[in-house]
Amino acid sequence: MQGIQPVGDDTGTLFSSDLPMHFNKIYNWETFKYDYNTNYSLFHLILNFFKLFDGIIPIQIPTAILLAGMNLWAVIILKKYLTKDSKTEYKANLLAIAISMVSMIILPQKIHMPFFGIGSPNQWHNPTFLLLKPFILLSYIKVEKIFINKTKNKPLLFILYNTIAVAIKPSFAMAFIPGTLLYLFLSGIKIDAKSTIKKCIKLFLYYLPGLII
């Protein structure tokens, strides 16, 4: 529904989404009554690529396929992460779908203005969030493997996932990076302070490529 909205359509006309705003940014259309500024470099790079072929296929179609595909990938990652063996597969399927549908609760505008802690109508409807979801999950799984389960795991993929995530949605770094560092610090500081501080420094260094972006 987000993807098939006409370019230039306002966010509330067909479906509550930021995507028309992004389309307007790509096409340099000024159809909104308010000023806006977006800094989603990787998402706009992808949209600009789709724009090259808009004489053959409207930009809405590949965008819709991309967002749906990323959402499906997120469910598959969750299912794989939650499935411990064949006996838990059914439960993992249900839980993966449930987690993928979790969204913030929005009160009617007459009751509540502005939205609590977010500038877009809804995370579930936000195209950059849908694009981000698989990389959030992959980054989290890698943090768990490297720093919590302490398995021998090379950090290169983790650095890549995190850097892509920040390039898609910079505000991801504002939540994920402090959150993981705080968790690592608070969960280990009483057990082994010196080792915990070293781990936190190492994790912060892994985040640097994303922070540079």
XYZ file of N, CA, C and O in Angstrom:
852
model
N 0.826 -1.209 0.000
C 0.000 0.000 0.000
C 0.863 1.263 0.000
O 0.538 2.242 -0.665
N 1.980 1.234 0.730
C 2.875 2.394 0.701
C 3.460 2.588 -0.687
O 3.517 3.698 -1.212
N 3.897 1.472 -1.257
C 4.630 1.536 -2.520
C 3.809 2.014 -3.694
O 4.346 2.643 -4.608
N 2.516 1.724 -3.720
C 1.707 2.061 -4.900
C 1.095 3.460 -4.819
O 0.347 3.855 -5.714
N 1.418 4.214 -3.777
C 0.885 5.575 -3.698
C 1.444 6.425 -4.844
O 2.620 6.333 -5.169
N 0.590 7.280 -5.449
C 1.080 8.149 -6.525
C 2.169 9.093 -6.021
O 2.131 9.546 -4.889
N 3.154 9.362 -6.873
C 4.190 10.327 -6.529
C 3.531 11.677 -6.315
O 2.711 12.121 -7.116
N 3.872 12.328 -5.214
C 3.302 13.639 -4.927
C 2.075 13.583 -4.048
O 1.579 14.617 -3.616
N 1.560 12.382 -3.761
C 0.389 12.264 -2.905
C 0.757 12.639 -1.477
O 1.857 12.338 -1.012
N -0.139 13.275 -0.774
C 0.110 13.635 0.618
C 0.080 12.373 1.483
O -0.506 11.360 1.106
N 0.699 12.436 2.674
C 0.863 11.238 3.501
C -0.450 10.650 3.978
O -0.527 9.471 4.268
N -1.495 11.446 4.090
C -2.749 10.934 4.638
C -3.810 10.619 3.607
O -4.914 10.207 3.942
N -3.512 10.787 2.308
C -4.531 10.637 1.271
C -4.970 9.189 1.103
O -6.158 8.882 1.072
N -4.009 8.271 0.958
C -4.328 6.877 0.699
C -3.955 5.969 1.865
O -4.738 5.143 2.293
N -2.759 6.157 2.390
C -2.258 5.263 3.432
C -1.240 6.037 4.253
O -0.420 6.765 3.706
N -1.280 5.889 5.545
C -0.402 6.647 6.434
C 1.054 6.217 6.246
O 1.458 5.159 6.692
N 1.838 7.036 5.560
C 3.201 6.653 5.221
C 4.050 7.874 4.909
O 3.541 8.908 4.474
N 5.367 7.729 5.097
C 6.317 8.777 4.717
C 6.764 8.647 3.270
O 7.485 9.507 2.772
N 6.390 7.585 2.599
C 6.953 7.304 1.283
C 6.685 8.396 0.243
O 7.597 8.739 -0.522
N 5.477 8.976 0.183
C 5.291 10.071 -0.781
C 6.269 11.219 -0.567
O 6.719 11.850 -1.522
N 6.629 11.463 0.693
C 7.599 12.517 0.988
C 8.959 12.178 0.384
O 9.638 13.040 -0.178
N 9.334 10.918 0.479
C 10.609 10.490 -0.113
C 10.559 10.574 -1.636
O 11.532 11.003 -2.276
N 9.441 10.164 -2.226
C 9.277 10.288 -3.676
C 9.396 11.755 -4.108
O 10.025 12.068 -5.116
N 8.766 12.639 -3.336
C 8.835 14.066 -3.657
C 10.265 14.576 -3.609
O 10.663 15.433 -4.393
N 11.025 14.062 -2.654
C 12.425 14.464 -2.523
C 13.217 14.028 -3.766
O 14.042 14.784 -4.289
N 12.954 12.818 -4.252
C 13.671 12.282 -5.412
C 13.301 13.042 -6.684
O 14.145 13.319 -7.530
N 12.022 13.373 -6.822
C 11.540 14.044 -8.030
C 11.557 15.571 -7.917
O 11.167 16.257 -8.854
N 11.990 16.084 -6.754
C 12.049 17.532 -6.508
C 10.689 18.209 -6.671
O 10.587 19.331 -7.157
N 9.648 17.507 -6.284
C 8.308 18.088 -6.306
C 8.047 18.781 -4.976
O 8.437 18.299 -3.932
N 7.351 19.883 -5.020
C 7.015 20.605 -3.797
C 5.495 20.594 -3.625
O 4.814 21.575 -3.917
N 4.969 19.477 -3.185
C 3.512 19.347 -3.086
C 3.021 19.473 -1.643
O 1.826 19.467 -1.407
N 3.949 19.571 -0.703
C 3.542 19.628 0.693
C 3.464 21.067 1.187
O 4.181 21.940 0.705
N 2.611 21.300 2.149
C 2.401 22.644 2.679
C 3.470 23.021 3.701
O 3.504 24.131 4.179
N 4.326 22.063 4.052
C 5.342 22.314 5.065
C 6.728 21.986 4.514
O 6.859 21.241 3.541
N 7.738 22.574 5.127
C 9.114 22.292 4.708
C 9.566 20.988 5.342
O 9.210 20.672 6.465
N 10.369 20.244 4.622
C 10.871 18.996 5.170
C 12.314 18.779 4.721
O 12.744 19.286 3.700
N 13.033 18.034 5.505
C 14.413 17.717 5.166
C 14.666 16.268 5.537
O 14.367 15.851 6.643
N 15.149 15.492 4.590
C 15.410 14.080 4.871
C 16.878 13.768 4.623
O 17.475 14.290 3.685
N 17.438 12.920 5.451
C 18.845 12.540 5.335
C 18.989 11.022 5.315
O 19.697 10.454 6.133
N 18.299 10.396 4.401
C 18.348 8.938 4.285
C 19.109 8.591 3.013
O 18.525 8.207 2.000
N 20.425 8.748 3.060
C 21.253 8.677 1.858
C 21.112 7.359 1.108
O 20.977 7.338 -0.113
N 21.151 6.223 1.827
C 21.124 4.932 1.153
C 19.759 4.666 0.528
O 19.660 4.191 -0.605
N 18.687 4.988 1.243
C 17.341 4.801 0.713
C 17.123 5.655 -0.531
O 16.580 5.199 -1.539
N 17.598 6.891 -0.494
C 17.427 7.784 -1.641
C 18.314 7.364 -2.810
O 17.951 7.586 -3.967
N 19.443 6.752 -2.521
C 20.296 6.197 -3.585
C 19.548 5.080 -4.323
O 19.577 5.013 -5.560
N 18.866 4.229 -3.557
C 18.072 3.140 -4.146
C 16.911 3.713 -4.973
O 16.661 3.273 -6.105
N 16.213 4.706 -4.422
C 15.092 5.315 -5.144
C 15.560 6.009 -6.424
O 14.873 5.958 -7.451
N 16.722 6.636 -6.369
C 17.273 7.270 -7.574
C 17.608 6.236 -8.642
O 17.471 6.506 -9.843
N 18.039 5.051 -8.213
C 18.295 3.954 -9.156
C 16.993 3.505 -9.809
O 16.926 3.324 -11.030
N 15.942 3.335 -8.999
C 14.627 2.966 -9.542
C 14.102 4.036 -10.508
O 13.448 3.717 -11.501
N 14.408 5.286 -10.210
C 13.939 6.405 -11.037
C 14.501 6.323 -12.459
O 13.857 6.781 -13.419
N 15.697 5.743 -12.607
C 16.310 5.610 -13.934
C 15.430 4.814 -14.893
O 15.503 4.988 -16.107
N 14.597 3.928 -14.335
C 13.774 3.044 -15.160
C 12.290 3.398 -15.110
O 11.453 2.609 -15.524
N 11.966 4.613 -14.605
C 10.548 4.930 -14.417
C 9.799 5.156 -15.731
O 8.573 5.239 -15.739
N 10.540 5.245 -16.862
C 9.883 5.287 -18.168
C 9.352 3.926 -18.583
O 8.427 3.816 -19.402
N 9.938 2.876 -17.985
C 9.521 1.493 -18.292
C 8.586 0.969 -17.209
O 7.549 0.369 -17.501
N 8.977 1.198 -15.957
C 8.182 0.714 -14.819
C 8.087 1.826 -13.773
O 9.119 2.399 -13.388
N 6.886 2.184 -13.325
C 6.750 3.260 -12.328
C 7.549 2.950 -11.065
O 7.623 1.797 -10.633
N 8.131 3.984 -10.487
C 8.998 3.828 -9.318
C 8.282 3.141 -8.147
O 8.901 2.471 -7.325
N 6.943 3.283 -8.094
C 6.186 2.700 -6.983
C 6.287 1.166 -6.948
O 6.290 0.567 -5.879
N 6.384 0.544 -8.125
C 6.350 -0.930 -8.191
C 7.620 -1.554 -7.614
O 7.544 -2.396 -6.707
N 8.834 -1.196 -8.090
C 10.035 -1.786 -7.466
C 10.178 -1.408 -5.988
O 10.692 -2.195 -5.197
N 9.706 -0.201 -5.620
C 9.765 0.214 -4.209
C 8.870 -0.677 -3.356
O 9.269 -1.113 -2.271
N 7.665 -0.956 -3.847
C 6.735 -1.824 -3.116
C 7.317 -3.231 -2.954
O 7.238 -3.835 -1.881
N 7.908 -3.751 -4.030
C 8.518 -5.096 -3.983
C 9.682 -5.111 -2.993
O 9.845 -6.059 -2.204
N 10.498 -4.046 -3.000
C 11.636 -3.950 -2.075
C 11.174 -3.957 -0.623
O 11.695 -4.721 0.201
N 10.179 -3.127 -0.291
C 9.715 -3.022 1.091
C 9.082 -4.329 1.559
O 9.323 -4.783 2.681
N 8.272 -4.946 0.685
C 7.650 -6.228 1.040
C 8.716 -7.309 1.218
O 8.642 -8.132 2.133
N 9.710 -7.283 0.338
C 10.793 -8.273 0.418
C 11.618 -8.133 1.683
O 11.981 -9.121 2.323
N 11.902 -6.897 2.081
C 12.672 -6.671 3.303
C 11.874 -7.095 4.534
O 12.437 -7.626 5.499
N 10.563 -6.861 4.499
C 9.709 -7.278 5.610
C 9.691 -8.803 5.721
O 9.754 -9.368 6.821
N 9.619 -9.477 4.571
C 9.649 -10.945 4.551
C 10.993 -11.460 5.062
O 11.046 -12.428 5.836
N 12.084 -10.820 4.646
C 13.417 -11.215 5.097
C 13.519 -11.097 6.615
O 14.095 -11.967 7.279
N 12.940 -10.035 7.177
C 12.960 -9.854 8.636
C 12.247 -11.008 9.345
O 12.722 -11.509 10.370
N 11.112 -11.439 8.805
C 10.375 -12.569 9.396
C 11.213 -13.849 9.317
O 11.267 -14.629 10.272
N 11.882 -14.065 8.183
C 12.717 -15.268 8.004
C 13.884 -15.266 9.002
O 14.206 -16.301 9.605
N 14.520 -14.101 9.188
C 15.626 -13.983 10.157
C 15.124 -14.309 11.565
O 15.769 -15.057 12.311
N 13.969 -13.747 11.926
C 13.384 -14.005 13.242
C 13.081 -15.482 13.432
O 13.366 -16.055 14.486
N 12.497 -16.100 12.399
C 12.136 -17.513 12.502
C 13.385 -18.375 12.713
O 13.407 -19.256 13.577
N 14.427 -18.087 11.948
C 15.680 -18.847 12.071
C 16.297 -18.655 13.455
O 16.800 -19.597 14.065
N 16.241 -17.424 13.963
C 16.816 -17.112 15.275
C 16.043 -17.803 16.397
O 16.631 -18.291 17.358
N 14.722 -17.867 16.271
C 13.874 -18.403 17.341
C 13.741 -19.924 17.307
O 13.408 -20.534 18.312
N 13.995 -20.539 16.162
C 13.845 -21.990 16.035
C 15.074 -22.701 16.596
O 16.171 -22.585 16.058
N 14.879 -23.435 17.666
C 15.980 -24.188 18.273
C 16.071 -25.599 17.688
O 17.137 -26.161 17.545
N 14.916 -26.187 17.415
C 14.858 -27.516 16.802
C 13.497 -27.659 16.125
O 12.684 -26.739 16.122
N 13.241 -28.835 15.537
C 11.990 -29.045 14.796
C 10.753 -28.921 15.688
O 9.680 -28.533 15.227
N 10.889 -29.210 16.981
C 9.748 -29.132 17.896
C 9.305 -27.686 18.151
O 8.155 -27.429 18.486
N 10.233 -26.757 18.022
C 9.911 -25.351 18.301
C 9.580 -24.561 17.033
O 9.310 -23.362 17.109
N 9.593 -25.218 15.874
C 9.410 -24.497 14.605
C 8.048 -23.794 14.523
O 7.954 -22.648 14.099
N 6.985 -24.487 14.948
C 5.630 -23.916 14.884
C 5.531 -22.676 15.762
O 5.018 -21.635 15.346
N 6.061 -22.766 16.984
C 6.044 -21.630 17.902
C 6.893 -20.478 17.350
O 6.527 -19.315 17.463
N 8.025 -20.832 16.759
C 8.915 -19.814 16.188
C 8.236 -19.064 15.047
O 8.387 -17.851 14.910
N 7.472 -19.801 14.210
C 6.740 -19.161 13.109
C 5.759 -18.127 13.638
O 5.701 -16.987 13.159
N 4.962 -18.523 14.637
C 3.952 -17.622 15.202
C 4.606 -16.410 15.865
O 4.164 -15.278 15.691
N 5.671 -16.661 16.614
C 6.345 -15.575 17.329
C 7.027 -14.613 16.362
O 7.000 -13.390 16.563
N 7.618 -15.149 15.289
C 8.281 -14.307 14.291
C 7.285 -13.359 13.633
O 7.561 -12.164 13.451
N 6.104 -13.878 13.290
C 5.064 -13.042 12.680
C 4.560 -12.005 13.682
O 4.393 -10.828 13.354
N 4.354 -12.438 14.937
C 3.865 -11.514 15.977
C 4.853 -10.374 16.210
O 4.467 -9.199 16.274
N 6.150 -10.705 16.316
C 7.174 -9.684 16.551
C 7.241 -8.719 15.373
O 7.394 -7.507 15.549
N 7.103 -9.250 14.152
C 7.197 -8.401 12.962
C 6.043 -7.415 12.880
O 6.116 -6.409 12.187
N 4.932 -7.699 13.584
C 3.759 -6.832 13.538
C 3.675 -5.883 14.729
O 2.751 -5.077 14.817
N 4.625 -5.981 15.657
C 4.610 -5.091 16.824
C 4.807 -3.645 16.363
O 5.678 -3.352 15.557
N 3.996 -2.759 16.862
C 4.086 -1.365 16.472
C 3.732 -0.481 17.656
O 3.165 -0.938 18.636
N 4.057 0.775 17.530
C 3.716 1.713 18.589
C 2.209 1.978 18.587
O 1.540 1.799 17.579
N 1.683 2.379 19.735
C 0.268 2.718 19.842
C 0.114 4.216 19.599
O 0.777 5.023 20.237
N -0.742 4.566 18.645
C -0.956 5.963 18.305
C -2.324 6.411 18.811
O -3.337 5.798 18.497
N -2.353 7.465 19.603
C -3.620 8.032 20.059
C -4.157 9.000 19.005
O -3.382 9.575 18.232
N -5.475 9.190 18.931
C -6.033 10.137 17.956
C -5.439 11.529 18.126
O -5.109 11.942 19.236
N -5.316 12.246 17.011
C -4.655 13.563 17.034
C -5.348 14.550 17.955
O -4.716 15.433 18.518
N -6.665 14.428 18.111
C -7.385 15.361 18.973
C -6.968 15.189 20.432
O -7.014 16.128 21.224
N -6.587 13.946 20.767
C -6.174 13.660 22.145
C -4.693 13.977 22.335
O -4.287 14.489 23.367
N -3.920 13.706 21.311
C -2.466 13.715 21.494
C -1.765 14.330 20.290
O -1.929 13.900 19.170
N -1.017 15.389 20.550
C -0.288 16.073 19.494
C 0.933 16.740 20.109
O 0.799 17.461 21.090
N 2.160 16.542 19.636
C 2.498 15.662 18.513
C 2.649 14.208 18.952
O 2.359 13.876 20.100
N 3.124 13.351 18.041
C 3.330 11.938 18.367
C 4.444 11.804 19.396
O 5.390 12.583 19.401
N 4.342 10.800 20.241
C 5.359 10.590 21.272
C 6.639 10.026 20.661
O 6.646 8.915 20.152
N 7.684 10.811 20.680
C 9.019 10.316 20.350
C 9.260 9.902 18.917
O 10.223 9.223 18.627
N 8.412 10.282 17.986
C 8.647 9.907 16.588
C 7.984 10.929 15.676
O 6.909 11.429 15.963
N 8.639 11.275 14.601
C 8.091 12.294 13.719
C 7.234 11.747 12.601
O 6.532 12.486 11.933
N 7.315 10.434 12.355
C 6.534 9.854 11.265
C 5.241 9.256 11.809
O 5.139 8.982 13.001
N 4.236 9.031 10.954
C 2.941 8.560 11.439
C 3.015 7.269 12.256
O 2.349 7.132 13.254
N 3.831 6.331 11.841
C 3.864 5.045 12.515
C 5.061 4.253 12.039
O 5.308 4.179 10.838
N 5.787 3.656 12.942
C 6.962 2.864 12.537
C 6.593 1.731 11.584
O 7.354 1.368 10.700
N 5.423 1.152 11.791
C 4.996 0.034 10.949
C 4.781 0.505 9.519
O 4.915 -0.243 8.576
N 4.417 1.784 9.354
C 4.134 2.323 8.032
C 5.348 3.010 7.406
O 5.311 3.383 6.251
N 6.384 3.225 8.188
C 7.517 4.012 7.739
C 8.419 3.193 6.809
O 8.972 2.177 7.213
N 8.613 3.619 5.549
C 9.389 2.808 4.600
C 10.839 2.583 5.011
O 11.380 1.495 4.798
N 11.479 3.605 5.595
C 12.869 3.415 6.009
C 12.978 2.417 7.154
O 13.962 1.690 7.267
N 11.953 2.370 8.003
C 11.965 1.385 9.096
C 11.830 -0.034 8.551
O 12.494 -0.956 9.022
N 10.957 -0.216 7.543
C 10.808 -1.539 6.930
C 12.120 -1.981 6.285
O 12.503 -3.145 6.355
N 12.820 -1.041 5.658
C 14.098 -1.343 5.021
C 15.166 -1.682 6.060
O 16.054 -2.500 5.829
N 15.040 -1.061 7.218
C 16.022 -1.212 8.294
C 15.886 -2.524 9.080
O 16.880 -3.061 9.572
N 14.646 -3.025 9.211
C 14.359 -4.131 10.135
C 15.308 -5.340 10.040
O 15.817 -5.801 11.070
N 15.594 -5.866 8.832
C 16.511 -7.028 8.789
C 17.889 -6.715 9.355
O 18.496 -7.564 10.016
N 18.377 -5.508 9.109
C 19.720 -5.148 9.575
C 19.755 -4.883 11.080
O 20.783 -5.097 11.726
N 18.625 -4.412 11.648
C 18.513 -4.324 13.107
C 18.682 -5.712 13.712
O 19.452 -5.915 14.642
N 17.924 -6.668 13.174
C 17.930 -8.032 13.707
C 19.292 -8.684 13.549
O 19.809 -9.305 14.487
N 19.909 -8.540 12.369
C 21.228 -9.137 12.128
C 22.285 -8.515 13.036
O 23.160 -9.219 13.548
N 22.200 -7.202 13.254
C 23.150 -6.528 14.156
C 22.989 -7.038 15.583
O 23.979 -7.314 16.274
N 21.736 -7.153 16.029
C 21.477 -7.636 17.387
C 22.013 -9.053 17.581
O 22.663 -9.360 18.587
N 21.748 -9.930 16.606
C 22.186 -11.327 16.702
C 23.709 -11.396 16.790
O 24.276 -12.184 17.558
N 24.392 -10.549 16.007
C 25.857 -10.534 16.024
C 26.404 -10.019 17.365
O 27.386 -10.548 17.881
N 25.772 -8.996 17.935
C 26.188 -8.501 19.258
C 26.065 -9.618 20.281
O 26.952 -9.831 21.116
N 24.949 -10.331 20.215
C 24.707 -11.435 21.152
C 25.772 -12.524 21.005
O 26.328 -12.999 22.005
N 26.088 -12.903 19.763
C 27.063 -13.974 19.526
C 28.462 -13.579 19.962
O 29.172 -14.352 20.593
N 28.863 -12.356 19.619
C 30.244 -11.924 19.878
C 30.475 -11.571 21.343
O 31.477 -11.964 21.945
N 29.530 -10.836 21.952
C 29.782 -10.253 23.275
C 29.019 -10.906 24.429
O 29.440 -10.794 25.566
N 27.922 -11.563 24.139
C 27.128 -12.153 25.223
C 27.352 -13.665 25.299
O 27.677 -14.201 26.355
N 27.196 -14.354 24.159
C 27.447 -15.807 24.140
C 28.926 -16.136 24.018
O 29.337 -17.272 24.218
N 29.716 -15.128 23.631
C 31.184 -15.258 23.525
C 31.609 -16.370 22.580
O 32.549 -17.110 22.853
N 30.896 -16.504 21.465
C 31.308 -17.473 20.447
C 32.362 -16.823 19.561
O 32.401 -15.595 19.423
N 33.216 -17.642 18.974
C 34.242 -17.112 18.082
C 33.565 -16.648 16.794
O 33.202 -17.449 15.946
N 33.409 -15.356 16.675
C 32.669 -14.792 15.560
C 33.395 -13.559 15.054
O 33.638 -12.622 15.807
N 33.737 -13.554 13.773
C 34.443 -12.409 13.207
C 33.502 -11.204 13.145
O 32.335 -11.337 12.793
N 34.027 -10.013 13.473
C 33.159 -8.829 13.568
C 32.841 -8.156 12.231
O 32.071 -7.209 12.197
N 33.445 -8.604 11.124
C 33.295 -7.898 9.847
C 31.837 -7.798 9.401
O 31.393 -6.743 8.952
N 31.088 -8.898 9.539
C 29.683 -8.870 9.150
C 28.884 -7.943 10.048
O 28.005 -7.218 9.580
N 29.188 -7.964 11.343
C 28.503 -7.075 12.275
C 28.741 -5.614 11.904
O 27.812 -4.799 11.886
N 29.989 -5.259 11.604
C 30.324 -3.895 11.206
C 29.558 -3.510 9.943
O 29.026 -2.400 9.830
N 29.493 -4.450 8.993
C 28.773 -4.207 7.737
C 27.284 -3.977 7.981
O 26.712 -2.997 7.483
N 26.655 -4.877 8.774
C 25.217 -4.739 9.063
C 24.919 -3.404 9.738
O 23.960 -2.711 9.383
N 25.734 -3.057 10.727
C 25.501 -1.825 11.475
C 25.693 -0.592 10.603
O 24.924 0.370 10.686
N 26.720 -0.617 9.753
C 26.994 0.528 8.873
C 25.856 0.725 7.873
O 25.429 1.854 7.623
N 25.353 -0.374 7.312
C 24.211 -0.294 6.387
C 22.991 0.254 7.120
O 22.271 1.113 6.597
N 22.757 -0.233 8.344
C 21.596 0.209 9.127
C 21.635 1.706 9.382
O 20.628 2.404 9.236
N 22.812 2.227 9.745
C 22.944 3.659 10.017
C 22.758 4.468 8.729
O 22.154 5.545 8.742
N 23.252 3.930 7.605
C 23.106 4.618 6.322
C 21.646 4.663 5.882
O 21.218 5.622 5.234
N 20.876 3.627 6.234
C 19.445 3.612 5.904
C 18.684 4.601 6.770
O 17.867 5.375 6.286
N 18.954 4.559 8.071
C 18.195 5.400 9.020
C 19.133 5.829 10.142
O 19.350 5.079 11.095
N 19.701 7.034 10.053
C 20.696 7.470 11.043
C 20.217 7.410 12.495
O 21.013 7.173 13.398
N 18.918 7.620 12.719
C 18.409 7.602 14.095
C 18.523 6.219 14.733
O 18.441 6.086 15.959
N 18.733 5.174 13.918
C 18.985 3.832 14.445
C 20.162 3.848 15.417
O 20.123 3.221 16.478
N 21.211 4.596 15.055
C 22.415 4.667 15.891
C 22.127 5.277 17.247
O 22.740 4.917 18.254
N 21.177 6.216 17.297
C 20.856 6.909 18.554
C 20.251 5.971 19.585
O 20.347 6.208 20.791
N 19.600 4.910 19.116
C 18.976 3.952 20.037
C 19.831 2.708 20.239
O 20.090 2.292 21.368
N 20.291 2.116 19.136
C 20.964 0.815 19.205
C 22.342 0.894 19.858
O 22.676 0.068 20.710
N 23.130 1.887 19.464
C 24.511 1.967 19.969
C 24.555 2.226 21.478
O 25.179 1.458 22.221
N 23.890 3.258 22.000
C 23.898 3.445 23.465
C 23.249 2.275 24.201
O 23.709 1.885 25.273
N 22.189 1.710 23.597
C 21.481 0.594 24.239
C 22.364 -0.623 24.440
O 22.414 -1.200 25.533
N 23.076 -1.024 23.391
C 23.946 -2.213 23.488
C 25.146 -1.954 24.394
O 25.549 -2.833 25.158
N 25.703 -0.761 24.315
C 26.850 -0.430 25.173
C 26.449 -0.413 26.650
O 27.170 -0.940 27.504
N 25.297 0.174 26.944
C 24.809 0.202 28.325
C 24.521 -1.202 28.844
O 24.856 -1.535 29.977
N 23.890 -2.017 27.994
C 23.576 -3.383 28.418
C 24.856 -4.152 28.737
O 24.957 -4.833 29.771
N 25.839 -4.041 27.840
C 27.109 -4.743 28.028
C 27.800 -4.278 29.309
O 28.311 -5.088 30.088
N 27.771 -2.972 29.539
C 28.430 -2.396 30.722
C 27.729 -2.814 32.017
O 28.366 -3.317 32.950
N 26.417 -2.647 32.082
C 25.667 -2.913 33.314
C 25.601 -4.405 33.645
O 25.570 -4.780 34.817
N 25.586 -5.250 32.612
C 25.484 -6.695 32.865
C 26.803 -7.315 33.304
O 26.823 -8.405 33.877
N 27.939 -6.623 33.059
C 29.228 -7.238 33.386
C 30.103 -6.480 34.348
O 31.108 -7.016 34.833
N 29.738 -5.243 34.676
C 30.624 -4.389 35.472
C 30.887 -4.945 36.872
O 31.996 -4.828 37.407
N 29.898 -5.591 37.488
C 30.073 -6.129 38.841
C 30.837 -7.457 38.831
O 31.445 -7.836 39.832
N 30.789 -8.146 37.700
C 31.460 -9.455 37.592
C 32.952 -9.276 37.313
O 33.811 -9.849 37.978
N 33.249 -8.479 36.279
C 34.642 -8.252 35.894
C 34.732 -6.874 35.229
O 34.531 -6.740 34.018
N 35.016 -5.866 36.035
C 34.981 -4.481 35.561
C 35.980 -4.230 34.430
O 35.639 -3.614 33.413
N 37.219 -4.721 34.587
C 38.269 -4.463 33.602
C 37.908 -5.088 32.255
O 38.007 -4.436 31.199
N 37.486 -6.344 32.283
C 37.113 -7.044 31.048
C 35.897 -6.401 30.384
O 35.838 -6.272 29.159
N 34.939 -5.966 31.200
C 33.714 -5.343 30.678
C 34.024 -4.029 29.975
O 33.495 -3.759 28.893
N 34.894 -3.218 30.564
C 35.272 -1.939 29.957
C 35.989 -2.172 28.625
O 35.737 -1.467 27.640
N 36.842 -3.203 28.576
C 37.534 -3.548 27.327
C 36.534 -3.945 26.239
O 36.665 -3.560 25.076
N 35.521 -4.732 26.631
C 34.486 -5.156 25.682
C 33.709 -3.956 25.147
O 33.416 -3.878 23.949
N 33.390 -3.034 26.028
C 32.640 -1.836 25.626
C 33.447 -0.991 24.641
O 32.901 -0.467 23.666
N 34.741 -0.861 24.903
C 35.618 -0.101 23.996
C 35.690 -0.795 22.642
O 35.603 -0.151 21.586
N 35.834 -2.131 22.666
C 35.900 -2.900 21.423
C 34.608 -2.749 20.620
O 34.644 -2.518 19.403
N 33.450 -2.857 21.299
C 32.155 -2.701 20.631
C 32.020 -1.300 20.042
O 31.547 -1.136 18.906
N 32.453 -0.281 20.789
C 32.380 1.095 20.292
C 33.233 1.262 19.025
O 32.818 1.941 18.071
N 34.397 0.638 19.002
C 35.268 0.711 17.814
C 34.590 0.062 16.600
O 34.731 0.537 15.464
N 33.846 -1.023 16.850
C 33.110 -1.675 15.761
C 32.022 -0.750 15.197
O 31.637 -0.860 14.030
N 31.515 0.148 16.038
C 30.457 1.075 15.608
C 30.994 2.280 14.829
O 30.205 3.003 14.202
N 32.298 2.522 14.879
C 32.864 3.734 14.300
C 32.540 3.948 12.809
O 32.208 5.067 12.417
N 32.638 2.913 11.949
C 32.293 3.153 10.539
C 30.883 3.709 10.351
O 30.668 4.620 9.553
N 29.913 3.173 11.119
C 28.540 3.670 11.058
C 28.443 5.084 11.596
O 27.722 5.932 11.047
N 29.159 5.369 12.688
C 29.120 6.701 13.294
C 29.756 7.742 12.379
O 29.326 8.898 12.353
N 30.771 7.363 11.631
C 31.400 8.277 10.673
C 30.379 8.709 9.623
O 30.309 9.880 9.235
N 29.567 7.748 9.166
C 28.486 8.072 8.210
C 27.516 9.058 8.831
O 27.100 10.028 8.204
